[in-house]
């Protein structure tokens, strides 16, 4: 950019020149006029002198009295302090006040002589080699009637004039210098006065441009600069107000966006993310600053999402789709798109709203699976019952042995149905109570509950000659719902017995661990393969379905345990080695007060 000088440097030099140029011109003109005047005066003086001597010299010339001509030249020259010379028409000098005429060269080539010989008065200024000074010569013709009989020349040194002029010139120069200095100062002050308010306004404008709108310009200078400063201050104040309003609105919008549980992002026509809230960024394990101003294709590398964005750009109508992500876990985001329009209604991009529906979809799937599983679990014994009833009806009833066997099968399946329905009812009851926070908790010692659970399982344990070893301090007590917790312990103990061999042993151990009580059920039975462990607590999930059914299992026991433990704000873990045994640990918080 071309360098621009400040206003001061644009004003000061022209002001100075405006003052100095006329001043110098005036001084030069005064010098010139003075010199002219002196020279004119000298010429007049010389002519007067020459005219005074003219008649006397003409007489002496006519008398050819060369001697007295020279004497008269000397005398007149001395009295008038000038040089007087008389020259014959041939150029020969007859008399001279300053030199011996005999020694003087012929003067016919002197311009004043030539002019005088032509009948006019010749005035010339030149350097005299005879006197070695700058001289003014004035020559008049000496006439006898019409005949030029000689030339009378008067000359005076103009060095004196030059000296006088020099003196005057020196004085006027000092005057000019003083005036010039004064003019310099005055111009400086004047330029400052004009430029300073403008400088301040420029400074202020720079502050405003940098966004410092609370700065105020000083109001001074001429009425125009005052008005300008005031107007700019008003403009800054109103801009400041507007900016504050915009910032306030922006902050409000940002607060709304960042506190939204939905992820929101705006994408421009070049598929660049122009705005994104924290929730949306968190969904991609990023921060908003990592995503803003970057393209969707480059930052969110999910083919489903990229396709969704492409389609959302293609058609104007809003889209909705479930998108599957695997970032740090499997996640399902419900994505909705709509057009992003500016104030003029032109499309400038798309707005995408994301909802994490992973849990919802999982619950929906679980519900679907559950319905299918319940139907399946109920259908199997029902089919068996129906089949054997029909068999009995079509004649088997007449064969007592077969009839007894068939009735036994029908009974077994009825029991199975009963057990399933019993467990389902237990589950739904616990769920209902948990939802309504209607589970009654009271401070109870743990040991009697564990003992009661062992008693319930005594018969089936004895059938397999299984030894149950219980270790729990009598003093261990906590807030719990005894009936539910006993049910959970019974389920765990029943499983341990069911999946253990004859004569095996089971250890139950309860101990305080910091803020929790851990109740551990360890068996030495068949164990569970590791791939089943994550899903073990789902309803109807079985590691070995046929074995479970044979054992009279419903596949709901562990789901019930999990629900009971959750209702106590506890947790459950399982570790198992196939062929060696399993260990289920229930952790219950010591201080848990829901309703007591
Ligand atoms: P079930 O009525 O089939 O026992 P549960 O929900 O109680 O249903 O248990 C789910 C599955 O977990 C069982 O089918 C079984 O495969 C496995 N399981 C539970 N407890 C044990 C255990 N102590 N030892 C081995 N497998 C077990």
XYZ file of C-alpha atoms and ligand atoms in Angstrom:
623
model
C 0.000 0.000 0.000
C 1.226 3.484 -0.834
C 2.619 5.139 2.282
C 0.436 8.022 3.355
C 1.806 10.942 5.343
C -0.030 12.159 8.400
C -2.207 15.224 7.973
C 0.315 17.388 9.855
C 3.001 16.757 7.231
C 0.491 17.549 4.507
C -0.344 20.896 6.091
C 2.913 22.129 7.576
C 5.237 22.218 4.494
C 2.646 23.942 2.231
C 1.895 26.503 4.940
C 5.598 27.160 5.328
C 6.092 27.500 1.585
C 3.092 29.847 1.294
C 4.781 32.157 3.790
C 8.426 31.727 2.749
C 8.088 32.009 -1.036
C 6.418 35.486 -1.030
C 8.833 36.586 1.682
C 11.892 35.602 -0.336
C 10.388 37.019 -3.529
C 9.665 40.295 -1.769
C 13.167 40.498 -0.375
C 14.674 39.773 -3.794
C 12.413 42.367 -5.426
C 13.353 44.959 -2.764
C 17.066 44.281 -3.414
C 16.591 44.549 -7.134
C 14.582 47.791 -6.926
C 17.067 49.346 -4.533
C 19.970 48.585 -6.836
C 18.062 49.940 -9.811
C 17.290 53.106 -7.883
C 20.907 53.660 -6.867
C 22.177 53.017 -10.361
C 19.587 55.371 -11.877
C 20.541 58.042 -9.334
C 24.248 57.599 -10.106
C 23.577 57.894 -13.828
C 21.611 61.121 -13.261
C 24.456 62.434 -11.112
C 27.069 61.573 -13.729
C 25.034 63.236 -16.471
C 24.622 66.404 -14.379
C 28.386 66.588 -13.806
C 29.170 65.953 -17.432
C 26.715 68.631 -18.518
C 28.341 71.095 -16.098
C 31.794 70.554 -17.667
C 30.564 70.187 -21.226
C 30.844 73.886 -22.304
C 34.213 74.477 -20.665
C 35.654 71.359 -22.259
C 34.235 72.306 -25.703
C 36.006 75.659 -25.493
C 39.327 74.078 -24.501
C 38.957 71.513 -27.281
C 38.333 74.186 -29.868
C 41.401 76.036 -28.535
C 43.309 72.759 -28.683
C 44.508 73.432 -25.142
C 45.351 69.848 -24.318
C 47.150 70.697 -21.161
C 44.254 72.526 -19.498
C 41.870 69.819 -20.602
C 43.863 67.364 -18.507
C 44.126 69.860 -15.633
C 40.365 70.488 -15.733
C 39.713 66.755 -15.810
C 41.890 66.331 -12.695
C 40.313 69.188 -10.832
C 36.712 68.336 -11.666
C 37.348 64.664 -11.006
C 38.748 65.327 -7.557
C 36.008 67.785 -6.541
C 33.213 65.486 -7.680
C 34.913 62.254 -6.556
C 34.579 60.778 -9.988
C 36.694 60.059 -13.010
C 36.552 62.554 -15.867
C 37.932 61.705 -19.276
C 38.007 63.688 -22.540
C 38.417 61.697 -25.752
C 39.024 62.899 -29.339
C 36.723 61.495 -32.097
C 39.664 59.291 -33.113
C 39.554 57.625 -29.694
C 42.718 59.269 -28.424
C 42.435 60.254 -24.738
C 43.202 63.987 -24.226
C 42.682 64.234 -20.492
C 41.892 61.892 -17.593
C 41.523 62.539 -13.892
C 42.887 59.184 -12.818
C 45.675 58.390 -15.339
C 48.189 59.981 -17.663
C 46.438 60.326 -21.058
C 49.683 59.627 -22.914
C 49.906 56.211 -21.437
C 46.264 55.388 -22.079
C 45.224 53.258 -25.008
C 42.853 54.340 -27.749
C 39.238 54.433 -26.434
C 37.409 54.303 -29.772
C 36.079 50.796 -28.987
C 34.484 51.766 -25.668
C 30.716 51.303 -25.998
C 29.834 54.603 -24.182
C 32.224 56.409 -26.565
C 30.625 54.780 -29.616
C 27.151 55.736 -28.352
C 28.215 59.349 -27.618
C 29.783 59.630 -31.083
C 26.408 58.630 -32.513
C 24.979 61.725 -30.856
C 23.366 60.098 -27.825
C 24.308 59.778 -24.156
C 25.932 56.406 -23.552
C 25.662 54.764 -20.167
C 27.498 51.485 -19.465
C 28.681 49.576 -16.436
C 31.799 47.451 -16.696
C 35.057 46.528 -15.136
C 37.855 49.021 -15.604
C 41.255 47.495 -16.120
C 42.886 50.887 -15.595
C 41.293 51.351 -12.160
C 40.654 47.691 -11.488
C 37.122 48.315 -10.254
C 33.568 47.994 -11.440
C 32.649 51.366 -12.952
C 29.656 53.169 -14.392
C 30.539 55.191 -17.481
C 28.454 58.013 -18.941
C 29.614 59.670 -22.129
C 28.205 62.809 -23.814
C 29.255 64.206 -27.189
C 31.085 67.585 -27.297
C 29.680 69.537 -30.216
C 30.668 72.483 -32.317
C 27.368 73.225 -33.963
C 26.445 69.861 -35.433
C 30.004 68.486 -35.511
C 31.196 66.041 -32.797
C 34.604 67.301 -31.776
C 35.075 64.984 -28.834
C 33.473 62.997 -26.037
C 33.308 63.906 -22.362
C 33.111 60.827 -20.134
C 32.262 60.805 -16.461
C 32.698 57.595 -14.498
C 32.230 56.545 -10.981
C 33.076 53.341 -9.171
C 29.934 51.315 -8.404
C 31.732 49.208 -5.806
C 30.592 51.798 -3.279
C 27.009 51.256 -4.371
C 27.557 47.541 -4.103
C 28.924 47.979 -0.598
C 25.927 50.101 0.402
C 23.559 47.619 -1.159
C 25.410 44.811 0.568
C 24.801 46.482 3.923
C 21.120 46.986 3.216
C 20.878 43.440 1.898
C 22.423 42.060 5.116
C 19.907 43.947 7.224
C 16.938 42.873 5.159
C 18.230 39.269 5.198
C 18.226 39.308 9.000
C 14.685 40.680 8.890
C 13.639 38.006 6.410
C 15.253 35.328 8.579
C 13.410 36.551 11.686
C 10.120 36.676 9.779
C 10.839 33.214 8.314
C 11.488 31.817 11.792
C 8.303 33.418 13.072
C 6.432 32.040 10.066
C 7.886 28.573 10.766
C 6.615 28.707 14.341
C 3.229 30.121 13.420
C 2.803 27.559 10.614
C 3.774 24.805 13.038
C 1.200 25.958 15.575
C -1.444 26.423 12.927
C -0.790 23.018 11.323
C -0.880 21.406 14.779
C -4.174 23.059 15.580
C -5.731 21.835 12.381
C -4.179 18.362 12.359
C -4.370 17.473 16.076
C -8.156 16.984 16.301
C -8.013 14.937 13.106
C -5.165 12.842 14.588
C -7.268 12.204 17.696
C -10.229 11.236 15.526
C -8.018 8.873 13.524
C -6.697 7.317 16.768
C -10.260 6.896 18.037
C -11.384 5.364 14.739
C -8.546 2.829 15.113
C -9.769 1.937 18.632
C -13.314 1.536 17.277
C -12.046 -0.638 14.427
C -10.269 -2.862 16.993
C -13.617 -3.303 18.741
C -12.912 -1.011 21.730
C -16.285 0.626 21.445
C -16.280 1.980 24.996
C -13.482 4.424 24.039
C -14.615 8.035 23.627
C -13.018 10.665 21.383
C -12.072 14.014 23.014
C -14.391 16.722 21.690
C -12.315 19.782 20.709
C -11.013 21.786 17.748
C -13.131 23.487 15.110
C -16.910 23.129 15.013
C -16.564 20.571 12.196
C -14.095 18.346 14.106
C -16.170 18.750 17.266
C -19.277 17.634 15.387
C -17.336 14.763 13.778
C -15.988 13.570 17.161
C -19.433 13.797 18.739
C -21.051 11.905 15.844
C -18.377 9.208 15.982
C -18.839 8.875 19.763
C -22.603 8.526 19.282
C -22.007 5.965 16.539
C -19.626 3.978 18.807
C -22.140 4.102 21.677
C -24.975 2.808 19.517
C -22.686 0.170 17.974
C -21.618 -0.831 21.498
C -25.261 -1.213 22.526
C -26.042 -3.262 19.455
C -22.966 -5.424 19.947
C -23.951 -6.024 23.568
C -27.439 -7.037 22.433
C -26.009 -9.341 19.764
C -23.462 -10.834 22.206
C -26.238 -11.301 24.772
C -28.452 -13.023 22.217
C -25.513 -15.131 21.030
C -24.680 -16.155 24.603
C -28.312 -17.014 25.277
C -28.430 -19.069 22.096
C -25.161 -20.778 22.985
C -26.420 -21.471 26.512
C -29.616 -22.954 25.098
C -27.682 -25.019 22.549
C -25.077 -26.256 25.004
C -27.633 -27.214 27.621
C -29.697 -29.151 25.096
C -29.580 -32.897 25.532
C -29.949 -33.210 21.768
C -26.889 -32.777 19.607
C -27.308 -29.854 17.185
C -25.050 -29.001 14.275
C -25.306 -26.593 11.346
C -23.576 -27.477 8.093
C -23.060 -24.965 5.252
C -23.446 -25.606 1.528
C -19.806 -26.686 1.263
C -20.542 -29.338 3.903
C -18.483 -27.430 6.469
C -19.622 -27.481 10.092
C -20.425 -23.864 10.982
C -21.843 -24.478 14.437
C -22.060 -27.464 16.755
C -23.112 -27.796 20.387
C -21.243 -29.723 23.081
C -23.672 -32.631 23.059
C -23.218 -33.227 19.324
C -19.419 -32.908 19.573
C -19.403 -35.311 22.545
C -21.347 -37.833 20.446
C -18.299 -37.975 18.134
C -15.848 -37.860 21.077
C -14.641 -34.391 20.058
C -14.915 -30.809 21.269
C -16.794 -28.159 19.239
C -13.546 -26.289 18.475
C -12.095 -29.437 16.880
C -15.031 -29.671 14.479
C -16.003 -26.088 13.652
C -14.997 -24.882 10.170
C -14.018 -28.387 9.104
C -15.807 -30.516 6.586
C -18.212 -33.256 7.646
C -16.551 -35.733 5.275
C -13.152 -35.101 6.814
C -14.125 -35.139 10.491
C -17.049 -37.531 10.920
C -15.902 -40.639 9.147
C -19.089 -42.623 9.296
C -20.460 -43.735 5.900
C -24.074 -43.743 7.202
C -23.762 -40.186 8.493
C -22.047 -38.925 5.339
C -24.773 -40.473 3.196
C -27.410 -38.899 5.449
C -25.800 -35.448 4.997
C -25.605 -35.912 1.219
C -29.276 -36.897 0.991
C -30.299 -34.050 3.316
C -28.600 -31.612 0.940
C -30.216 -33.213 -2.087
C -33.823 -32.832 -1.091
C -35.334 -29.934 0.804
C -37.779 -32.032 2.855
C -36.781 -32.947 6.424
C -35.243 -36.407 6.864
C -35.175 -38.703 9.841
C -33.100 -41.829 10.194
C -31.480 -44.048 12.823
C -27.695 -43.982 12.293
C -25.390 -46.608 13.745
C -22.053 -45.507 15.145
C -19.219 -47.353 16.738
C -17.012 -44.778 18.402
C -16.102 -46.081 21.844
C -19.234 -48.241 22.053
C -22.122 -49.214 19.847
C -24.479 -46.273 19.605
C -27.670 -45.462 17.725
C -28.338 -41.789 16.956
C -31.710 -40.652 15.702
C -30.736 -37.992 13.107
C -33.153 -35.354 11.804
C -32.285 -32.811 9.163
C -33.956 -29.625 8.059
C -32.987 -26.767 5.752
C -31.046 -23.870 7.205
C -32.240 -20.585 5.697
C -31.066 -16.991 5.992
C -33.293 -13.962 6.644
C -34.117 -13.758 2.921
C -35.322 -17.366 2.922
C -32.365 -18.603 0.874
C -30.979 -22.021 1.743
C -27.540 -21.674 3.322
C -27.083 -25.216 4.626
C -28.722 -27.846 6.759
C -29.448 -28.246 10.453
C -28.970 -31.689 11.950
C -30.417 -32.683 15.321
C -29.043 -35.879 16.850
C -30.635 -37.867 19.647
C -28.820 -40.685 21.395
C -31.458 -43.434 21.245
C -29.088 -46.305 22.002
C -30.771 -47.154 25.331
C -34.234 -46.657 23.892
C -33.551 -48.910 20.922
C -31.927 -51.513 23.177
C -34.975 -51.460 25.459
C -37.261 -51.723 22.453
C -35.260 -54.698 21.204
C -35.288 -56.241 24.656
C -39.052 -55.812 24.832
C -39.460 -57.412 21.420
C -37.079 -60.237 22.386
C -38.852 -60.613 25.702
C -42.262 -60.962 24.090
C -40.849 -63.508 21.639
C -39.065 -65.363 24.445
C -42.107 -65.446 26.718
C -44.233 -66.772 23.877
C -41.603 -69.354 23.072
C -41.100 -70.428 26.714
C -44.848 -70.765 27.293
C -45.574 -72.345 23.953
C -43.206 -75.287 24.517
C -44.849 -76.691 27.728
C -48.320 -75.809 26.415
C -47.721 -77.778 23.217
C -46.516 -80.705 25.300
C -49.564 -80.552 27.589
C -51.939 -80.271 24.614
C -50.229 -83.155 22.835
C -50.399 -85.517 25.808
C -54.006 -84.584 26.632
C -54.936 -85.455 23.022
C -52.968 -88.709 23.231
C -54.805 -89.608 26.454
C -58.116 -88.742 24.887
C -57.437 -90.835 21.795
C -57.114 -93.991 23.864
C -53.992 -93.864 26.025
C -56.256 -93.197 28.999
C -57.265 -96.868 28.766
C -53.678 -97.971 29.329
C -53.082 -97.170 33.000
C -49.287 -97.365 32.886
C -48.997 -95.067 29.882
C -51.677 -92.798 31.269
C -49.725 -92.361 34.519
C -46.537 -91.584 32.583
C -48.336 -89.067 30.360
C -50.014 -87.428 33.338
C -46.564 -87.132 34.936
C -45.293 -85.304 31.818
C -48.360 -83.053 31.836
C -47.751 -82.265 35.498
C -44.086 -81.494 34.870
C -44.985 -79.084 32.058
C -47.705 -77.493 34.137
C -45.176 -76.958 36.917
C -42.839 -75.459 34.380
C -45.520 -73.076 33.161
C -46.297 -72.239 36.746
C -42.651 -71.566 37.516
C -42.323 -69.310 34.456
C -45.446 -67.368 35.349
C -44.315 -67.166 38.966
C -40.944 -65.736 37.975
C -42.513 -63.347 35.466
C -44.859 -62.094 38.152
C -41.980 -61.664 40.586
C -40.038 -59.703 37.972
C -42.925 -57.455 37.089
C -43.671 -56.862 40.775
C -40.074 -55.834 41.484
C -40.084 -53.605 38.378
C -43.313 -51.941 39.413
C -42.090 -51.363 42.953
C -38.737 -50.048 41.753
C -40.457 -47.671 39.327
C -42.739 -46.378 42.056
C -39.857 -46.384 44.570
C -42.106 -48.526 46.694
C -39.611 -50.997 48.088
C -39.631 -50.960 51.856
C -36.123 -50.963 53.336
C -35.219 -51.506 56.965
C -32.051 -52.036 58.899
C -31.702 -55.773 59.296
C -28.833 -58.125 60.170
C -27.614 -60.072 57.142
C -26.892 -63.431 58.796
C -30.532 -64.517 59.439
C -31.440 -63.728 55.830
C -28.563 -65.843 54.513
C -29.475 -68.664 56.925
C -33.096 -68.565 55.798
C -32.017 -68.746 52.134
C -29.858 -71.789 52.972
C -32.803 -73.426 54.690
C -35.026 -72.897 51.633
C -32.435 -74.676 49.491
C -31.630 -77.334 52.091
C -33.775 -80.052 50.456
C -32.361 -79.713 46.937
C -28.850 -79.377 48.406
C -29.296 -82.554 50.461
C -30.576 -84.387 47.388
C -27.161 -83.831 45.798
C -25.277 -84.201 49.116
C -23.928 -80.656 48.679
C -22.289 -79.003 51.637
C -23.042 -75.304 52.123
C -20.442 -73.318 54.103
C -21.685 -69.969 55.381
C -19.439 -67.250 56.779
C -20.966 -63.961 57.905
C -20.423 -61.838 60.995
C -23.447 -61.583 63.194
C -23.039 -57.852 63.567
C -23.223 -57.201 59.828
C -26.457 -55.337 59.238
C -27.742 -52.967 56.625
C -30.735 -51.264 55.063
C -32.548 -53.754 52.884
C -35.794 -55.390 51.953
C -35.366 -58.800 53.619
C -37.918 -60.693 51.487
C -36.420 -59.494 48.186
C -32.810 -59.986 49.246
C -33.639 -63.496 50.479
C -35.244 -64.208 47.089
C -32.033 -63.069 45.330
C -29.860 -65.229 47.631
C -32.171 -68.225 47.083
C -31.897 -67.817 43.285
C -28.089 -67.651 43.433
C -27.871 -70.595 45.830
C -30.339 -72.673 43.766
C -28.239 -72.062 40.653
C -25.041 -72.980 42.500
C -26.667 -76.267 43.615
C -28.278 -76.907 40.197
C -25.047 -76.504 38.287
C -22.792 -78.409 40.758
C -22.046 -82.108 40.851
C -23.024 -84.594 43.622
C -21.125 -84.164 46.903
C -19.748 -80.791 45.879
C -19.494 -77.796 48.206
C -20.677 -74.175 48.069
C -19.176 -71.276 50.030
C -21.180 -68.231 50.990
C -19.189 -65.372 52.460
C -20.368 -61.906 53.445
C -17.928 -59.154 54.412
C -17.740 -55.399 54.760
C -15.689 -53.680 52.031
C -15.404 -49.913 52.564
C -18.839 -48.494 51.875
C -20.257 -51.781 50.573
C -21.064 -55.225 51.819
C -19.968 -58.003 49.443
C -21.890 -61.290 49.540
C -20.104 -63.979 47.577
C -21.586 -67.303 46.320
C -18.827 -69.666 45.150
C -19.490 -73.125 43.703
C -17.259 -75.792 42.153
C -19.706 -76.832 39.454
C -19.756 -76.807 35.653
C -18.845 -73.121 35.276
C -19.837 -70.782 32.442
C -17.947 -70.062 29.201
C -16.735 -66.432 29.052
C -18.787 -65.529 25.941
C -22.019 -66.014 27.954
C -21.019 -63.838 30.894
C -22.012 -60.397 29.463
C -25.594 -61.555 28.709
C -26.129 -63.845 31.686
C -28.459 -61.443 33.508
C -30.808 -60.947 30.539
C -34.263 -62.509 30.774
C -34.431 -66.035 29.397
C -30.729 -66.103 28.621
C -29.219 -69.457 29.275
C -25.687 -70.726 28.746
C -26.990 -74.206 28.094
C -30.770 -74.061 27.388
C -31.467 -77.827 27.373
C -29.597 -78.421 30.623
C -31.383 -75.455 32.246
C -34.796 -76.724 31.184
C -33.952 -80.215 32.379
C -33.061 -78.715 35.738
C -36.429 -76.917 35.807
C -34.832 -73.527 35.188
C -36.920 -70.709 33.773
C -34.048 -68.543 32.569
C -35.374 -65.715 34.731
C -33.536 -66.401 38.019
C -30.522 -64.138 37.411
C -32.712 -61.404 35.830
C -34.691 -61.359 39.097
C -31.428 -61.186 41.106
C -30.202 -58.267 39.031
C -33.470 -56.363 39.459
C -33.431 -56.873 43.239
C -29.791 -55.760 43.505
C -30.517 -52.684 41.329
C -33.495 -51.850 43.546
C -30.983 -51.655 46.430
C -28.601 -49.468 44.360
C -26.135 -52.335 44.400
C -24.339 -54.282 41.675
C -23.533 -57.859 40.833
C -20.469 -59.437 39.245
C -19.663 -62.900 37.975
C -16.418 -64.744 37.376
C -16.353 -68.299 36.116
C -14.084 -70.966 34.684
C -15.775 -73.746 32.735
C -15.331 -77.082 34.540
C -14.078 -75.438 37.718
C -16.956 -73.385 39.065
C -18.463 -69.912 39.309
C -18.418 -67.014 41.700
C -21.292 -64.523 41.897
C -20.737 -61.471 44.127
C -23.536 -59.146 45.205
C -22.367 -55.700 46.376
C -24.860 -53.732 48.438
C -24.175 -50.182 49.602
C -24.116 -49.805 53.396
C -25.845 -46.449 53.416
C -28.771 -46.705 51.114
C -31.990 -45.138 52.247
C -34.804 -45.218 49.787
C -37.818 -45.687 51.965
C -37.509 -46.964 55.473
P -32.011 -70.794 34.906
O -33.361 -70.847 35.421
O -31.830 -71.342 33.526
O -30.984 -71.211 35.847
P -30.922 -68.260 35.496
O -31.303 -66.898 35.027
O -30.944 -68.484 36.905
O -31.791 -69.242 34.664
O -29.480 -68.513 34.948
C -29.194 -68.234 33.624
C -28.158 -69.172 33.090
O -26.921 -68.945 33.748
C -28.441 -70.585 33.378
O -29.246 -71.170 32.375
C -27.064 -71.216 33.419
O -26.685 -71.588 32.128
C -26.194 -70.114 33.909
N -25.855 -70.225 35.353
C -26.395 -69.509 36.350
N -25.818 -69.810 37.542
C -24.850 -70.718 37.259
C -23.888 -71.406 38.046
N -23.798 -71.209 39.368
N -23.072 -72.282 37.439
C -23.143 -72.465 36.106
N -24.048 -71.832 35.287
C -24.893 -70.990 35.866
